[in-house]
mmCIF file of C-alpha atoms in Angstrom:
data_model
loop_
_atom_site.group_PDB
_atom_site.id
_atom_site.type_symbol
_atom_site.label_atom_id
_atom_site.label_comp_id
_atom_site.label_asym_id
_atom_site.label_seq_id
_atom_site.Cartn_x
_atom_site.Cartn_y
_atom_site.Cartn_z
ATOM 1 C CA MET I 1 -9.368 2.460 -14.500
ATOM 2 C CA LYS I 2 -9.069 -0.389 -12.000
ATOM 3 C CA LEU I 3 -7.458 0.960 -8.849
ATOM 4 C CA LEU I 4 -6.183 -1.230 -6.038
ATOM 5 C CA ALA I 5 -5.640 0.381 -2.630
ATOM 6 C CA PHE I 6 -4.541 -1.069 0.672
ATOM 7 C CA ALA I 7 -2.800 -0.395 3.939
ATOM 8 C CA ALA I 8 0.467 -2.172 4.645
ATOM 9 C CA SER I 9 -0.986 -2.963 8.050
ATOM 10 C CA ASN I 10 -3.075 -5.746 9.541
ATOM 11 C CA SER I 11 -4.709 -3.568 12.188
ATOM 12 C CA SER I 12 -8.505 -3.653 12.221
ATOM 13 C CA LYS I 13 -8.380 0.049 13.196
ATOM 14 C CA SER I 14 -5.710 1.010 10.658
ATOM 15 C CA ILE I 15 -5.426 4.724 10.046
ATOM 16 C CA ASN I 16 -3.408 3.831 6.960
ATOM 17 C CA LYS I 17 -6.379 1.907 5.583
ATOM 18 C CA GLN I 18 -8.515 4.998 6.170
ATOM 19 C CA LEU I 19 -5.941 7.119 4.345
ATOM 20 C CA ALA I 20 -5.616 4.686 1.417
ATOM 21 C CA THR I 21 -9.403 4.459 1.103
ATOM 22 C CA TYR I 22 -9.761 8.234 1.150
ATOM 23 C CA ALA I 23 -6.950 8.696 -1.383
ATOM 24 C CA ALA I 24 -8.551 6.157 -3.724
ATOM 25 C CA SER I 25 -11.864 8.016 -3.487
ATOM 26 C CA LEU I 26 -10.146 11.080 -4.963
ATOM 27 C CA VAL I 27 -9.422 9.290 -8.249
ATOM 28 C CA GLU I 28 -12.333 10.247 -10.482
ATOM 29 C CA GLY I 29 -14.063 7.458 -12.364
ATOM 30 C CA ALA I 30 -11.918 4.704 -10.876
ATOM 31 C CA ASP I 31 -13.207 1.235 -10.135
ATOM 32 C CA VAL I 32 -11.687 0.950 -6.640
ATOM 33 C CA GLU I 33 -10.930 -2.228 -4.758
ATOM 34 C CA ILE I 34 -9.750 -1.886 -1.164
ATOM 35 C CA LEU I 35 -7.717 -4.900 -0.088
ATOM 36 C CA ASP I 36 -7.235 -6.084 3.471
ATOM 37 C CA ILE I 37 -3.872 -7.785 3.863
ATOM 38 C CA ASN I 38 -5.396 -9.942 6.614
ATOM 39 C CA ASP I 39 -6.963 -11.889 3.739
ATOM 40 C CA TYR I 40 -3.419 -12.885 2.717
ATOM 41 C CA GLU I 41 -2.018 -14.013 6.075
ATOM 42 C CA MET I 42 0.578 -16.757 5.686
ATOM 43 C CA PRO I 43 3.162 -18.482 7.867
ATOM 44 C CA ILE I 44 6.333 -16.468 8.510
ATOM 45 C CA PHE I 45 8.433 -16.756 5.379
ATOM 46 C CA SER I 46 11.590 -18.862 5.423
ATOM 47 C CA GLN I 47 13.449 -20.901 2.843
ATOM 48 C CA ASP I 48 12.482 -24.044 4.735
ATOM 49 C CA ARG I 49 8.775 -23.174 4.562
ATOM 50 C CA GLU I 50 9.089 -22.257 0.912
ATOM 51 C CA GLU I 51 10.679 -25.640 0.183
ATOM 52 C CA GLU I 52 7.890 -27.338 2.115
ATOM 53 C CA LEU I 53 4.941 -25.302 0.800
ATOM 54 C CA GLY I 54 6.145 -23.997 -2.557
ATOM 55 C CA GLN I 55 4.721 -20.714 -3.790
ATOM 56 C CA HIS I 56 1.946 -20.058 -1.321
ATOM 57 C CA GLU I 57 -1.526 -19.829 -2.869
ATOM 58 C CA LEU I 58 -2.300 -16.566 -1.054
ATOM 59 C CA ALA I 59 0.899 -14.960 -2.365
ATOM 60 C CA GLN I 60 -0.115 -16.038 -5.860
ATOM 61 C CA LYS I 61 -3.546 -14.468 -5.379
ATOM 62 C CA PHE I 62 -2.006 -11.231 -4.087
ATOM 63 C CA PHE I 63 0.420 -11.108 -7.029
ATOM 64 C CA ALA I 64 -2.508 -11.641 -9.426
ATOM 65 C CA LYS I 65 -4.478 -8.793 -7.764
ATOM 66 C CA LEU I 66 -1.541 -6.447 -8.263
ATOM 67 C CA GLY I 67 -1.277 -7.541 -11.894
ATOM 68 C CA GLN I 68 -4.959 -6.926 -12.592
ATOM 69 C CA ALA I 69 -4.812 -3.325 -11.375
ATOM 70 C CA ASP I 70 -4.172 -0.309 -13.583
ATOM 71 C CA GLY I 71 -2.857 1.636 -10.587
ATOM 72 C CA ILE I 72 -2.009 0.993 -6.944
ATOM 73 C CA ILE I 73 -2.168 3.054 -3.750
ATOM 74 C CA ILE I 74 -0.396 1.740 -0.660
ATOM 75 C CA SER I 75 -0.358 3.461 2.714
ATOM 76 C CA PHE I 76 2.390 2.238 5.034
ATOM 77 C CA ALA I 77 2.143 1.900 8.780
ATOM 78 C CA GLU I 78 5.458 2.156 10.578
ATOM 79 C CA HIS I 79 6.518 -0.277 13.281
ATOM 80 C CA ASN I 80 9.796 0.665 14.961
ATOM 81 C CA GLY I 81 10.915 2.599 11.893
ATOM 82 C CA SER I 82 10.152 -0.172 9.402
ATOM 83 C CA TYR I 83 7.417 -2.153 7.671
ATOM 84 C CA THR I 84 4.799 -3.994 9.677
ATOM 85 C CA ALA I 85 5.593 -7.687 10.066
ATOM 86 C CA ALA I 86 2.335 -8.574 8.293
ATOM 87 C CA TYR I 87 3.186 -6.554 5.182
ATOM 88 C CA LYS I 88 6.823 -7.637 5.104
ATOM 89 C CA ASN I 89 5.812 -11.286 5.268
ATOM 90 C CA LEU I 90 3.269 -10.883 2.455
ATOM 91 C CA PHE I 91 5.832 -9.015 0.385
ATOM 92 C CA ASP I 92 8.522 -11.640 1.012
ATOM 93 C CA TRP I 93 6.276 -14.514 -0.085
ATOM 94 C CA THR I 94 5.121 -12.563 -3.145
ATOM 95 C CA SER I 95 8.623 -11.557 -4.191
ATOM 96 C CA ARG I 96 9.530 -15.245 -4.451
ATOM 97 C CA ILE I 97 6.961 -15.607 -7.241
ATOM 98 C CA ASP I 98 8.520 -12.735 -9.183
ATOM 99 C CA MET I 99 10.920 -10.010 -8.027
ATOM 100 C CA LYS I 100 8.860 -7.619 -10.165
ATOM 101 C CA VAL I 101 6.179 -7.676 -7.466
ATOM 102 C CA PHE I 102 4.519 -4.456 -8.629
ATOM 103 C CA GLN I 103 4.617 -5.390 -12.323
ATOM 104 C CA ASN I 104 5.470 -1.860 -13.545
ATOM 105 C CA LYS I 105 2.183 -0.472 -12.248
ATOM 106 C CA PRO I 106 1.909 3.265 -11.555
ATOM 107 C CA MET I 107 1.682 3.788 -7.816
ATOM 108 C CA VAL I 108 1.200 6.351 -5.096
ATOM 109 C CA LEU I 109 2.892 5.557 -1.804
ATOM 110 C CA LEU I 110 1.506 7.067 1.376
ATOM 111 C CA ALA I 111 2.201 6.799 5.084
ATOM 112 C CA THR I 112 0.701 8.201 8.224
ATOM 113 C CA SER I 113 1.017 7.889 11.981
ATOM 114 C CA PRO I 114 -0.556 9.460 15.045
ATOM 115 C CA GLY I 115 2.671 11.387 15.677
ATOM 116 C CA PRO I 116 4.423 14.228 13.877
ATOM 117 C CA GLY I 117 6.828 11.891 12.044
ATOM 118 C CA GLY I 118 4.066 10.668 9.735
ATOM 119 C CA ALA I 119 5.828 7.304 9.224
ATOM 120 C CA LYS I 120 8.396 9.048 7.015
ATOM 121 C CA THR I 121 11.082 6.449 7.725
ATOM 122 C CA VAL I 122 9.127 3.515 6.322
ATOM 123 C CA LEU I 123 7.840 5.640 3.450
ATOM 124 C CA ALA I 124 11.410 6.552 2.482
ATOM 125 C CA ALA I 125 12.392 2.871 2.602
ATOM 126 C CA ALA I 126 9.394 1.880 0.488
ATOM 127 C CA ALA I 127 9.934 4.635 -2.087
ATOM 128 C CA GLY I 128 13.661 3.913 -2.243
ATOM 129 C CA SER I 129 13.274 0.196 -2.844
ATOM 130 C CA ALA I 130 10.148 0.289 -5.036
ATOM 131 C CA PRO I 131 11.961 0.581 -8.390
ATOM 132 C CA TYR I 132 13.845 -2.652 -7.650
ATOM 133 C CA PHE I 133 10.494 -4.401 -7.478
ATOM 134 C CA ALA I 134 9.087 -2.880 -10.697
ATOM 135 C CA ALA I 135 7.041 -0.098 -9.124
ATOM 136 C CA ASP I 136 6.443 3.054 -11.139
ATOM 137 C CA VAL I 137 6.097 5.496 -8.230
ATOM 138 C CA LYS I 138 4.308 8.637 -9.369
ATOM 139 C CA ALA I 139 4.208 10.302 -5.953
ATOM 140 C CA SER I 140 4.754 9.676 -2.263
ATOM 141 C CA LEU I 141 3.364 11.593 0.660
ATOM 142 C CA SER I 142 3.559 11.425 4.435
ATOM 143 C CA ILE I 143 0.635 12.649 6.526
ATOM 144 C CA PRO I 144 1.834 13.595 10.023
ATOM 145 C CA SER I 145 -0.343 13.651 13.146
ATOM 146 C CA PHE I 146 -3.206 11.749 11.536
ATOM 147 C CA PHE I 147 -5.826 12.488 14.161
ATOM 148 C CA ASP I 148 -5.099 16.232 14.017
ATOM 149 C CA ASN I 149 -5.280 16.319 10.209
ATOM 150 C CA PHE I 150 -8.017 13.807 9.362
ATOM 151 C CA ASP I 151 -11.729 14.265 10.051
ATOM 152 C CA MET I 152 -12.809 10.838 11.288
ATOM 153 C CA GLU I 153 -16.535 11.546 10.903
ATOM 154 C CA LYS I 154 -16.274 12.779 7.311
ATOM 155 C CA GLY I 155 -13.477 10.373 6.402
ATOM 156 C CA GLU I 156 -11.329 13.044 4.786
ATOM 157 C CA LEU I 157 -8.339 15.263 5.381
ATOM 158 C CA LYS I 158 -9.246 18.522 7.061
ATOM 159 C CA ASN I 159 -5.823 20.130 6.627
ATOM 160 C CA ASP I 160 -6.103 22.049 3.343
ATOM 161 C CA GLU I 161 -2.386 21.903 2.497
ATOM 162 C CA LEU I 162 -2.221 18.143 3.003
ATOM 163 C CA LYS I 163 -5.504 17.662 1.145
ATOM 164 C CA GLN I 164 -4.086 19.602 -1.818
ATOM 165 C CA ALA I 165 -0.838 17.591 -1.737
ATOM 166 C CA LEU I 166 -2.782 14.306 -1.683
ATOM 167 C CA THR I 167 -5.066 15.460 -4.496
ATOM 168 C CA GLU I 168 -2.003 16.310 -6.608
ATOM 169 C CA ALA I 169 -0.416 12.936 -5.830
ATOM 170 C CA VAL I 170 -3.441 10.912 -6.911
ATOM 171 C CA PHE I 171 -3.893 13.145 -9.956
ATOM 172 C CA LYS I 172 -0.439 12.027 -11.125
ATOM 173 C CA LEU I 173 -1.616 8.434 -10.818
ATOM 174 C CA HIS I 174 -4.880 9.115 -12.631
ATOM 175 C CA GLN I 175 -3.105 11.082 -15.353
ATOM 176 C CA GLU I 176 -0.714 8.175 -15.968
ATOM 177 C CA VAL I 177 -3.424 5.563 -16.332
ATOM 178 C CA VAL I 178 -6.001 7.503 -18.364
#
């Protein structure tokens, strides 16, 4: 099983990247690739830029990465109740290649934040729109108060209930692909 995991954040200290990496580690026997969306940074999308540049090479590479995966884990950071600008831009460029961005891949959608909201607003938006972009969402989970619930030294959830919920979510992904 080839598993692709990434944070929908361009922060070098992304707690969502830590969560996505941890979640991917729970999928037994998976060949895991952790992407950094900073490797796909492009100019702000606009029709004018698309006419000038065409389908951006980095968007094509990102779309190909998604297509090569058997399963995908994304953990969403929330900026002012929505996607990060970096992720939204990457998504916009990629969706111009094919509206079926996620290519019917089974996915687990996650979100976390330092606060008690756990980035639930952006997670709900992502889960709600995912089917329109050919995502087969097997589970979604918000992790509130990241620093209270995640052991930074061990790199794992320390809250047993959340750990169980995450384990069940990734099991649904693993079960679908195997």
